[in-house]
Coordinates of C-alpha atoms in Angstrom, one line a residue:
Chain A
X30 CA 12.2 235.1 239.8
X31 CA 10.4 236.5 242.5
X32 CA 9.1 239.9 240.2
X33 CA 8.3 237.7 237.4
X34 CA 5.6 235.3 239.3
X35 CA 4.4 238.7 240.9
X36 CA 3.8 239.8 237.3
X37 CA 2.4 236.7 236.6
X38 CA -0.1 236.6 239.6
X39 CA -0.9 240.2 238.7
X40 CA -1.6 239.6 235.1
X41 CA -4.3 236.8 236.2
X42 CA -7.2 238.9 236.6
X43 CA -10.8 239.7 234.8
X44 CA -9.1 242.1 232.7
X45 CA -6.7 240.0 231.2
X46 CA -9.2 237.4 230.7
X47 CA -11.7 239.8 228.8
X48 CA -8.7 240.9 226.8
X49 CA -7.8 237.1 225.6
X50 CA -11.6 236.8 224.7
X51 CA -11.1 239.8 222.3
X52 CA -8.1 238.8 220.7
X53 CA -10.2 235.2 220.4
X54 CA -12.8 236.8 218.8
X55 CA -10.8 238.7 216.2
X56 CA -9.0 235.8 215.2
X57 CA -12.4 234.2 214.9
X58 CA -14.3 236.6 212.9
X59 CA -11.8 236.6 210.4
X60 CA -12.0 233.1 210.7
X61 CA -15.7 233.1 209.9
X62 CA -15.4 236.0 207.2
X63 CA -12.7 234.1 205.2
X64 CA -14.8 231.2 203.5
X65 CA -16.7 234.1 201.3
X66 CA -13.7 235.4 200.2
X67 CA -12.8 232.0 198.8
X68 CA -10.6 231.2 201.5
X69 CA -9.4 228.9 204.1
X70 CA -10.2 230.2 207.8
X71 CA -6.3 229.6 208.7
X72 CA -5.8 232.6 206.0
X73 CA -8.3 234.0 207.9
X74 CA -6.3 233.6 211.5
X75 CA -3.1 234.6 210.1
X76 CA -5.0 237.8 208.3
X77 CA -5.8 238.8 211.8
X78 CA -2.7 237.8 213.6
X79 CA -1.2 241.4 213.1
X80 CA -3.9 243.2 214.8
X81 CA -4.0 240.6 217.9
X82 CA 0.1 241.5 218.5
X83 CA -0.6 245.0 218.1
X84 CA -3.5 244.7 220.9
X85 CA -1.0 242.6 223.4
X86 CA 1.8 245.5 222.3
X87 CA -1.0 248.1 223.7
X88 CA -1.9 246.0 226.3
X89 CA 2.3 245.9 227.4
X90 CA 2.5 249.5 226.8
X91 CA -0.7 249.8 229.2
X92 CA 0.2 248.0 231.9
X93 CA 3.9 249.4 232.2
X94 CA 3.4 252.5 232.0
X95 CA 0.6 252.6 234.3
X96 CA 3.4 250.8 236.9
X97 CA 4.5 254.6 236.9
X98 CA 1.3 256.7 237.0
X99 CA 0.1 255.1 239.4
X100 CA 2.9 254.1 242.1
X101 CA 2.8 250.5 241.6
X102 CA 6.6 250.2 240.3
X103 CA 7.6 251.7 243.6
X104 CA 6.6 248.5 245.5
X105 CA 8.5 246.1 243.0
X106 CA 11.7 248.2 243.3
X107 CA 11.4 248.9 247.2
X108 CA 11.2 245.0 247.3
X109 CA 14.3 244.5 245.7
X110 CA 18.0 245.1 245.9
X111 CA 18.8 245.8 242.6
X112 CA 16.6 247.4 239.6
X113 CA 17.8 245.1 236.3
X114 CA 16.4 242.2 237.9
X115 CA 13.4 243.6 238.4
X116 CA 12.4 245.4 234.7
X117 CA 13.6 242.1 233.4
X118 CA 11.4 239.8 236.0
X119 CA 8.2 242.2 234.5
X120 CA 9.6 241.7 230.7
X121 CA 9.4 237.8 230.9
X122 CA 5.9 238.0 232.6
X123 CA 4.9 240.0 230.2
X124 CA 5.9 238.3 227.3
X125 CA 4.6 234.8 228.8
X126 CA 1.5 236.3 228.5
X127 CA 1.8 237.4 225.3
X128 CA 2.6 234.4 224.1
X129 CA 0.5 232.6 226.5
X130 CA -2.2 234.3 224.1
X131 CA -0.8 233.2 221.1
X132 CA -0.8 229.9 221.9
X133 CA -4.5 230.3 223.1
X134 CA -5.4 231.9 219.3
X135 CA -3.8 229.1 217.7
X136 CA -5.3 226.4 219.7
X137 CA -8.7 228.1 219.2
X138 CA -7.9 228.5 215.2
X139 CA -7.7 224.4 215.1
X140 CA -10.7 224.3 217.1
X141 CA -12.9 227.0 215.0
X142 CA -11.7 226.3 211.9
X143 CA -12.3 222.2 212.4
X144 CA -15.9 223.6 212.7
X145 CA -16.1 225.2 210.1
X146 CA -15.1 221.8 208.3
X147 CA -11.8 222.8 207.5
X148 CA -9.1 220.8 209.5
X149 CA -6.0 222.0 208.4
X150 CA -2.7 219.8 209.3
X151 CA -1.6 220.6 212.8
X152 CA 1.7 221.3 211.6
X153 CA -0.1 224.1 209.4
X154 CA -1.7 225.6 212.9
X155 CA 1.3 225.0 215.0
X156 CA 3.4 227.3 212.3
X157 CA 0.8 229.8 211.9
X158 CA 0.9 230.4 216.1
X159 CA 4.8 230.0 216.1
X160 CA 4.5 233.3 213.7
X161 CA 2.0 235.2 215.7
X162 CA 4.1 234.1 218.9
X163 CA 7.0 235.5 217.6
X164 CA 4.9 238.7 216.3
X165 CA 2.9 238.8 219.9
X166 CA 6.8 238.5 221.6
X167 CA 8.3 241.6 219.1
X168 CA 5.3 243.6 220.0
X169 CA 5.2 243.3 223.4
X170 CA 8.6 244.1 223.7
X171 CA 8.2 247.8 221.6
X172 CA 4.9 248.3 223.7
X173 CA 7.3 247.4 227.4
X174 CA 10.2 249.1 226.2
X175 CA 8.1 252.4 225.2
X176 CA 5.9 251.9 228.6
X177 CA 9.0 252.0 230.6
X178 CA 10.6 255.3 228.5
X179 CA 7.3 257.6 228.6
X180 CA 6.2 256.5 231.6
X181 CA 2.9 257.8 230.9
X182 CA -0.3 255.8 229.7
X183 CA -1.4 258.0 226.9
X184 CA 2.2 258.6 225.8
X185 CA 3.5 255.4 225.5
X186 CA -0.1 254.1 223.6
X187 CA 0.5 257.1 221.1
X188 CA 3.9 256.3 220.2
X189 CA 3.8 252.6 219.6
X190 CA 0.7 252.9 217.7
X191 CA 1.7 255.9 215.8
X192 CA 4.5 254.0 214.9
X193 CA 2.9 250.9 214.0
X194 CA 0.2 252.2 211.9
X195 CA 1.0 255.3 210.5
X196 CA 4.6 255.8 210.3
X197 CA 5.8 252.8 209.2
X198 CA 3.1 252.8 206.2
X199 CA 4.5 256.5 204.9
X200 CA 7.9 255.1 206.0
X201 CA 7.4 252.4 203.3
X202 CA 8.9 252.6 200.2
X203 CA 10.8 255.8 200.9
X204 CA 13.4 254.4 200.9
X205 CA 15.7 251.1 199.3
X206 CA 14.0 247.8 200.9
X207 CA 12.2 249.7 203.4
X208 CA 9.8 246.7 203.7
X209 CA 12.5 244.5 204.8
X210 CA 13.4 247.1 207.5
X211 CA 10.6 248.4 208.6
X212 CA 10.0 246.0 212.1
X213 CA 6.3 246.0 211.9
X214 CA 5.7 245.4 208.2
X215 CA 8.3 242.6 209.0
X216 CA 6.5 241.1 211.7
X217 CA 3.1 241.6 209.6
X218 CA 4.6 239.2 206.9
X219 CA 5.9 236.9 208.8
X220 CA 2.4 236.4 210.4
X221 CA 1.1 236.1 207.0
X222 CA 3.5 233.4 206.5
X223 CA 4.9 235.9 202.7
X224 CA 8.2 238.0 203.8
X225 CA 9.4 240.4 201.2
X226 CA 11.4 239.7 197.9
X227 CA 14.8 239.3 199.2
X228 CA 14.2 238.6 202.4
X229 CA 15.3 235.0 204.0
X230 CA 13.3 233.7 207.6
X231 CA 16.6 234.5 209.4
X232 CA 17.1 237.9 208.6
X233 CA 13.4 238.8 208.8
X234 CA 13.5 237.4 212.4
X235 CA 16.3 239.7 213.4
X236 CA 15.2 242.8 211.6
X237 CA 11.4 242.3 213.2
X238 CA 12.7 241.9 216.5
X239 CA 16.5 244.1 216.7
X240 CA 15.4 247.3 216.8
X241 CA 12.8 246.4 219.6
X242 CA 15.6 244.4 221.7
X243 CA 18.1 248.0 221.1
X244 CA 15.1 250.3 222.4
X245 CA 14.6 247.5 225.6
X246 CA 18.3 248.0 226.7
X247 CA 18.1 251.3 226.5
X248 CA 15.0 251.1 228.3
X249 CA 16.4 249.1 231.3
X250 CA 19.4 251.4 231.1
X251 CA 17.7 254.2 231.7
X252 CA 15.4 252.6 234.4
X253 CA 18.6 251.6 236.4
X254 CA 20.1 255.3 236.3
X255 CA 16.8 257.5 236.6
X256 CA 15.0 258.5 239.4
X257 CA 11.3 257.3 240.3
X258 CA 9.3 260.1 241.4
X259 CA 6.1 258.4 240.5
Chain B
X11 CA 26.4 244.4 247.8
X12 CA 25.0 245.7 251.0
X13 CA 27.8 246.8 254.0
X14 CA 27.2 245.1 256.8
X15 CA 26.2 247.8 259.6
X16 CA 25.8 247.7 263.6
X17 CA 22.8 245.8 264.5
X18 CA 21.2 248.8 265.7
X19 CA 21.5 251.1 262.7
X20 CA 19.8 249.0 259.8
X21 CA 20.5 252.1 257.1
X22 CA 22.5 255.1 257.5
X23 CA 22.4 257.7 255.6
X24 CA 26.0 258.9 255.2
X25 CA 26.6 263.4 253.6
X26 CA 23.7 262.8 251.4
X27 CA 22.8 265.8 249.0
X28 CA 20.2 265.7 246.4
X29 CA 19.1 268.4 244.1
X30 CA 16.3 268.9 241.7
X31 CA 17.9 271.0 238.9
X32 CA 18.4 274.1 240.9
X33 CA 16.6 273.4 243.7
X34 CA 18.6 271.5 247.0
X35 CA 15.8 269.3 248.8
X36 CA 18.4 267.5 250.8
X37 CA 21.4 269.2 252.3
X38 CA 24.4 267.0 253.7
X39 CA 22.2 264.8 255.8
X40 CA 24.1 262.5 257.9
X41 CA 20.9 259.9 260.0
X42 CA 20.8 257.0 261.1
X43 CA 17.4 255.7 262.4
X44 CA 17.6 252.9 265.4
X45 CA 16.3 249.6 265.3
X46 CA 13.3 249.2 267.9
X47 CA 12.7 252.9 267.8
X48 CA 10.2 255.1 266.5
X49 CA 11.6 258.2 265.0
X50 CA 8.9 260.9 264.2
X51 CA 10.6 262.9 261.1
X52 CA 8.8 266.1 260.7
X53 CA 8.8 269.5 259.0
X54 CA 7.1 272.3 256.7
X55 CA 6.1 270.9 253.2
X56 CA 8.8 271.3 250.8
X57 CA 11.2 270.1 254.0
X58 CA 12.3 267.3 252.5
X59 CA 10.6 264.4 254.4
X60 CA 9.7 262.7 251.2
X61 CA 12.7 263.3 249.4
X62 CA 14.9 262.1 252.2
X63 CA 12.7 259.0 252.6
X64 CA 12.7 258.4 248.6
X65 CA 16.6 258.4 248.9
X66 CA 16.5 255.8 252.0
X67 CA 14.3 253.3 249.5
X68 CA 16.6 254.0 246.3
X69 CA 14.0 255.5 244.7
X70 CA 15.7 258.3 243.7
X71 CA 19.1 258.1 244.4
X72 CA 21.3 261.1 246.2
X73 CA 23.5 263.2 244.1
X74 CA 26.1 263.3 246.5
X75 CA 26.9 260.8 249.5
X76 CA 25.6 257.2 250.3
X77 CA 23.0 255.3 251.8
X78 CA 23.9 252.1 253.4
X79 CA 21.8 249.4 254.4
X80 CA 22.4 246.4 256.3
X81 CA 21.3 242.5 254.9
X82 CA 19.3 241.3 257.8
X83 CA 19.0 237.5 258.2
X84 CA 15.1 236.5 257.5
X85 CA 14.2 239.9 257.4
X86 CA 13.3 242.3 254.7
X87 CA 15.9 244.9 254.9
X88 CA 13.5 247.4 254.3
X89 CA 9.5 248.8 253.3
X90 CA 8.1 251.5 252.8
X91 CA 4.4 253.3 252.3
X92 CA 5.2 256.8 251.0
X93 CA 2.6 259.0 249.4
X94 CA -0.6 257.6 248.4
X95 CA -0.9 253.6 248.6
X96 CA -0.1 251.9 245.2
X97 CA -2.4 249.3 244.9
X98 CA -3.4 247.1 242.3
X99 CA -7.0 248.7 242.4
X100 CA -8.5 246.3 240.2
X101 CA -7.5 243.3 242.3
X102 CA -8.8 242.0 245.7
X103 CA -7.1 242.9 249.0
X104 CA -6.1 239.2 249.3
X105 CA -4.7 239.3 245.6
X106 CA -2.3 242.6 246.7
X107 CA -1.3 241.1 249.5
X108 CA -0.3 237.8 247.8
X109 CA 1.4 240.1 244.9
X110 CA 3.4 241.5 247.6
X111 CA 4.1 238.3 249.6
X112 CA 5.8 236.9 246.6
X113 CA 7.6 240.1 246.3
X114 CA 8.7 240.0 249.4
X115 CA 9.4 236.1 249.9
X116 CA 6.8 236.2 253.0
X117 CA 5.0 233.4 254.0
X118 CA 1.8 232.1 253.4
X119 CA 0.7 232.4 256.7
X120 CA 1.4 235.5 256.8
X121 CA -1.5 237.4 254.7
X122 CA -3.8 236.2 257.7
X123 CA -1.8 237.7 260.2
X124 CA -1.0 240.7 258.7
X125 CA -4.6 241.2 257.6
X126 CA -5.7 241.1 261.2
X127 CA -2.9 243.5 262.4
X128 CA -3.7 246.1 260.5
X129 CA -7.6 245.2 260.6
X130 CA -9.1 244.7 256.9
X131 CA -9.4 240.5 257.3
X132 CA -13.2 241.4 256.9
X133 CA -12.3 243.3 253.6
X134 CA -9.9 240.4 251.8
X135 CA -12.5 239.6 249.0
X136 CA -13.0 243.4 248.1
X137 CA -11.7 244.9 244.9
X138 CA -9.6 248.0 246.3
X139 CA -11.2 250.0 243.9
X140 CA -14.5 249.6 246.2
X141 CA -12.7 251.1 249.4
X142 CA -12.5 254.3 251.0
X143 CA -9.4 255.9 251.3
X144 CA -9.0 255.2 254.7
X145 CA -9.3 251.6 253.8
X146 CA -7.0 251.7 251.3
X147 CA -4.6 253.2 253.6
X148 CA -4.6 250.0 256.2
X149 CA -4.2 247.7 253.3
X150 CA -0.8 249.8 252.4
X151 CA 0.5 249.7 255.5
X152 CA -0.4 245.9 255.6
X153 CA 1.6 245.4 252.6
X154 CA 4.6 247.3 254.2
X155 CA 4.4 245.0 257.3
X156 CA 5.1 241.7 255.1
X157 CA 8.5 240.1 256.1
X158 CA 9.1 242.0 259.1
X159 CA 11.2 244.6 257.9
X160 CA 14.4 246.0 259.4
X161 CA 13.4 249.8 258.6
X162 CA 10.0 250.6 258.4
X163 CA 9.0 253.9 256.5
X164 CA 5.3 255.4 257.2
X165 CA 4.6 258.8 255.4
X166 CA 2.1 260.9 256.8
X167 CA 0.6 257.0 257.2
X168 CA -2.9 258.6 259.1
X169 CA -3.7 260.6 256.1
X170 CA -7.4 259.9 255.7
X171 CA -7.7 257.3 258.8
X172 CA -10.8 258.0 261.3
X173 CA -9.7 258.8 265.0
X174 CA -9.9 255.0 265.9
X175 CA -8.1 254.0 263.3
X176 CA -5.7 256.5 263.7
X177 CA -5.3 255.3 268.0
X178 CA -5.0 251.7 266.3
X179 CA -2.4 252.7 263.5
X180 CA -0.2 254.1 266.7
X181 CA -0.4 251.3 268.9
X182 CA 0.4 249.3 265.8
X183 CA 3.2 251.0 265.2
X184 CA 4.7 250.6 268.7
X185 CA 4.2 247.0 268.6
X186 CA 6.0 247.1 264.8
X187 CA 9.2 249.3 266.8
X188 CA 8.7 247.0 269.8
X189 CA 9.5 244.0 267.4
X190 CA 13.2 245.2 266.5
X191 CA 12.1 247.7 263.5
X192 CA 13.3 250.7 263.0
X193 CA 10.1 252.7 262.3
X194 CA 10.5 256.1 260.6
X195 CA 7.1 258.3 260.4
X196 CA 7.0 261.3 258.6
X197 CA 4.1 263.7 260.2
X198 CA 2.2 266.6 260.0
X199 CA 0.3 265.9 263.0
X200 CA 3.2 266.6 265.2
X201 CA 0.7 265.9 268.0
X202 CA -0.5 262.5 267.1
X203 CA 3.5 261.2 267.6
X204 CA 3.3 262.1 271.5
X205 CA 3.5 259.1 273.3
X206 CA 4.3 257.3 270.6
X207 CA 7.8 258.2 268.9
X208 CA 10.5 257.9 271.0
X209 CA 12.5 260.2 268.8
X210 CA 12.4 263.2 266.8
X211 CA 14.1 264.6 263.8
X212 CA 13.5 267.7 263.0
X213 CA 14.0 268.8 258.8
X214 CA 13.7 272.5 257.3
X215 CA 15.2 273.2 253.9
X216 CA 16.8 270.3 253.6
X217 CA 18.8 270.2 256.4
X218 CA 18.5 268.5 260.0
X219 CA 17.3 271.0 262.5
X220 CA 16.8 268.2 265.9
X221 CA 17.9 264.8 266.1
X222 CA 17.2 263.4 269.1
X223 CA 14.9 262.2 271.9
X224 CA 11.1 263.3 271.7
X225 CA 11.3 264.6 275.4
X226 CA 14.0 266.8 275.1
X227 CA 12.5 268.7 272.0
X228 CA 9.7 270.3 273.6
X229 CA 11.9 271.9 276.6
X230 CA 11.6 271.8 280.3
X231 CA 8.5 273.6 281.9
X232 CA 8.8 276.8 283.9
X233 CA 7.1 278.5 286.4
X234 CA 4.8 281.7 285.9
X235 CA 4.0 283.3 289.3
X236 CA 2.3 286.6 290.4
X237 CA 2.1 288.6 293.0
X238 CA -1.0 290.9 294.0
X239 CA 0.4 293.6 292.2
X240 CA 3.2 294.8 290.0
X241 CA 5.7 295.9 293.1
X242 CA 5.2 292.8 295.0
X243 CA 5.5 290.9 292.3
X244 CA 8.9 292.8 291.6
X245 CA 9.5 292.5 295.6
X246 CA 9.2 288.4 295.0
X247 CA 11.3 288.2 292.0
X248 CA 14.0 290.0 294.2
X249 CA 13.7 287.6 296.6
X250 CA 13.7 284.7 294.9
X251 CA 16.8 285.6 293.1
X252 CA 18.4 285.4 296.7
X253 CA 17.1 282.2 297.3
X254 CA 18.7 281.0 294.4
X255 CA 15.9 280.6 291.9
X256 CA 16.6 281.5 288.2
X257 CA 13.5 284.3 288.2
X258 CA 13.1 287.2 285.5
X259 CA 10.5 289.5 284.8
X260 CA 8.4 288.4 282.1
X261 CA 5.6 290.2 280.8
X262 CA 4.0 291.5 284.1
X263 CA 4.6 288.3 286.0
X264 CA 7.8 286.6 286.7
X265 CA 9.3 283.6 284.9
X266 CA 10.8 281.0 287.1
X267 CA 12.8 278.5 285.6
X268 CA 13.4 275.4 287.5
X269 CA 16.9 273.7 288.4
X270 CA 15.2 271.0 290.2
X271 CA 11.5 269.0 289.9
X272 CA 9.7 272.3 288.7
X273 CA 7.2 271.5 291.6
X274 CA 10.1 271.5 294.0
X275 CA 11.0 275.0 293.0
X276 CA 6.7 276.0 293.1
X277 CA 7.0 275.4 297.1
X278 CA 9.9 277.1 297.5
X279 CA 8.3 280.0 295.6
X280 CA 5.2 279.6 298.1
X281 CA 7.0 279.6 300.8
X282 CA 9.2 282.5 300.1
X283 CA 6.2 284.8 299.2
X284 CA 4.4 283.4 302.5
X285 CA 8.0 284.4 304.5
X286 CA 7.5 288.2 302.8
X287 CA 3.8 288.3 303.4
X288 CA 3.3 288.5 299.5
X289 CA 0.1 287.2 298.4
X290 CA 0.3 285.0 295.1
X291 CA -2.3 285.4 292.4
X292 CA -0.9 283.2 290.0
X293 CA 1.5 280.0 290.7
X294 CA 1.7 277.8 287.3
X295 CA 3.7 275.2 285.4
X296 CA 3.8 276.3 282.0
X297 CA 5.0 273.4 279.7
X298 CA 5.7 274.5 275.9
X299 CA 3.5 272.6 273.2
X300 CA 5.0 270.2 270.9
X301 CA 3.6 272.7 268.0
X302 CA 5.6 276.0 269.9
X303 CA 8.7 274.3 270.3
X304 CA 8.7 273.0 266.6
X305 CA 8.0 277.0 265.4
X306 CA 10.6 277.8 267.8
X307 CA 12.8 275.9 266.2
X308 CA 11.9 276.8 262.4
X309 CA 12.1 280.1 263.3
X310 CA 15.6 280.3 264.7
X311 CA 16.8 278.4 261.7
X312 CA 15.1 280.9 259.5
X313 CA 16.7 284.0 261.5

């Protein structure tokens, strides 16, 4: 409990608050910029929804990571008896935030898009920011669990984007249903609110988010058996 | 679960070994530092001084042997400020502090004090980013004061710190021993530890050269004495072996090595060279450095 309102208190900072204003404003551009393609600016939110969970998945990535580079992770685990505790404490910050965020987006989609004149049925906007919660949550937990593996800044942003962006679009369609495999395709549709052919809400849900929970615990195994030279 | 140790030994370090691939930086060290003591751990780089203290925090953990510490009631069993301070640079000195007060489970109450201790209260609102090193250095050690710890580890903690801050830091760190913590510092400046550290452990390759009291490190003083020229001054050292008085030739003077107050055994040099009719040229107390006495050491180990 302790590490995660440490996490917490850490998060709260300028930086953090810039960052939500840039996820704000991508959901609200392609707010703005859906009308003139004929459509309604909730589209437009969940069109952008993929790219705000990828920025909180850098933004996880970032920060853990940079708990090794710089020294900072030596004060949370000098602080405390045991090391599980404490990688989980800095997991459930992190992923408060993250969808702390989400539900900032989706409370600024109702607001934006009653502006635009479109009110769309709250229990329209309450799905749509259930789905990029649950995208924001899958994310962040690739970007933490990769922070905590490369221990390195520039590493760990390489990787998770690499493997968002460009590996899982060759990955797809090589091979049988790759699109209902793939995590971050699977994530992507479910912010779009359209999973693949085949593919029920359940399984989606776990195929977004297993492979992400597998890499965590071996994440926080290897950060309970490895030494921290950092 | 930690054991539960004597009250004077908050962690002991049990046989621990710990190698690097190939490389042994810790060789079966069995230590124990003592609560309301300052131990001064010193040592060439590569000694082991940070290795050994990594180990102590579970920061890296020993390849063979154990580290023990004790669950002290109220008190944080142990901190530490090793290598360069890891702050939260882009926060405020008061938002690291409060970071690591609910880390720690400090009080409230307790920013302000610590603040003041280790003197940045006037720098609270500043983003850490904006200090100078030395700065950033008190605000570490401010952080590593939270909760009172049992064991206290300081490496090279004056790194960067102006002379005054540096007189500060030491008296700070007697008051911290003088508390009930066991304060470890781990020093080049073999020097600034005098007066402070009432211990000293001594490391080379691993392996523990001196455990013991600061005092008794540095060796007793002897005597150098000379006579107006070399046959009297051989003359003397004859007679002063009679008297009783450990005295060898040395260099073209004597060496008289003291089995009482050395300045006991000075007058009874005087006296006997007065007796003789020798004249003295040369009657001094000649007290090895800290910095002699450490190369003495290193060097014996390495031969």
């Amino acid at each position: 409990m302790r590490t995660y309102r440490a996490e917490l208190l850490r998060s709260v900072n300028r930086a953090t608050g810039a960052f939500l204003l840039l996820c704000i404003a991508l959901s609200v551009f392609s707010m703005v910029n859906a009308g003139p393609q004929h459509n309604t600016p909730l589209w437009g939110f969940r069109q952008a929804a993929i790219f705000v969970a990828t920025l909180l998945m850098g933004r996880a990535a970032t920060v853990t990571a940079g708990d090794f580079s710089t020294g900072t992770i030596r004060s949370w685990l000098i602080s405390a008896p045991s090391r599980g505790p404490v990688l989980l404490g800095k997991l459930a910050a992190t992923m408060s935030v993250a969808l702390g965020f989400a539900l900032v987006a989706g409370l600024s989609a109702y607001a934006v898009s009653s502006a635009l004149g479109t009110v769309p049925a709250v229990t329209e906007v309450a799905t749509a920011t259930a789905q990029l919660g649950f995208a924001c949550a899958t994310l962040t937990l690739f970007g933490h669990s990769i922070g905590v593996l490369a221990r390195s800044v520039p590493v760990a942003l390489t990787v998770t984007l690499a493997w968002i962006l460009p590996v899982e679009a060759v990955l797809d369609g090589r091979f049988h249903n790759s699109e209902q495999w793939l995590p971050g395709l699977v994530a992507h549709q479910i912010t779009l609110g359209q999973l693949a052919p085949g593919s029920t809400p359940p399984t989606a849900l776990t195929h977004a988010m297993l492979p992400f929970l597998v890499l965590e615990i071996a994440a926080l195994a290897q950060f309970i058996r490895s030494d921290i030279n950092s | 679960m930690p054991v539960m140790l004597k009250s004077h030994t908050p962690v002991v370090l049990s046989n621990v070994t710990k190698r690097f691939g190939s490389t042994t930086a810790v060789r079966s060290v069995s230590w124990a530092p003592v609560r309301g003591q300052v131990t001064a751990l010193v040592g060439l780089n590569g000694a082991g001084k940070s290795t050994l203290m990594r180990v102590m925090t579970g920061l890296i953990k020993p390849t063979e042997g154990s580290v023990s510490v004790a669950a002290d009631e109220g008190r944080r069993p142990l901190s530490a400020m090793i290598e360069n301070p890891a702050l939260f640079t882009g926060l405020t000195v008061r938002r690291n502090l409060e970071i690591h007060r609910v880390l720690t489970g400090a009080d409230r109450a307790e920013i302000g004090a610590i603040a003041e201790l280790a003197q940045v209260g006037h720098v609270l609102r500043r983003r850490v980013s904006t200090l100078s090193q030395g700065y950033r250095q008190r605000v570490a050690i401010a952080v590593s004061l939270l909760r009172s710890p049992a064991v206290l580890l300081l490496d090279e903690p004056t790194n960067a710190l102006d002379p005054e801050a540096t007189m500060h830091l030491r008296s700070l760190i007697r008051r911290v021993a003088d508390g009930g913590t066991a304060v470890v510092v781990s020093t080049h400046q073999l020097r600034e530890m005098e007066g402070t550290a009432d211990a000293l452990t001594v490391l080379h390759e691993g392996r523990v050269l001196y455990d013991g009291p600061f005092e008794s490190f540095v060796g007793s003083t002897t005597l150098r004495v000379r006579a107006l020229g070399a046959e009297e001054t051989r003359r003397l050292a004859e007679l002063l072996q009679v008297e009783g008085i450990d005295a060898e030739w040395v260099a073209g003077g004597i060496r008289a090595t003291p089995n009482e107050h050395a300045d006991q055994t000075a007058r009874r040099v005087f006296t006997t060279a007065a007796r003789a009719g020798i004249d003295l040229v040369e009657l001094s107390h000649l007290t090895p450095t800290l910095e002699e006495a450490f190369h003495a050491a290193i060097s014996g180990a390495r031969s």
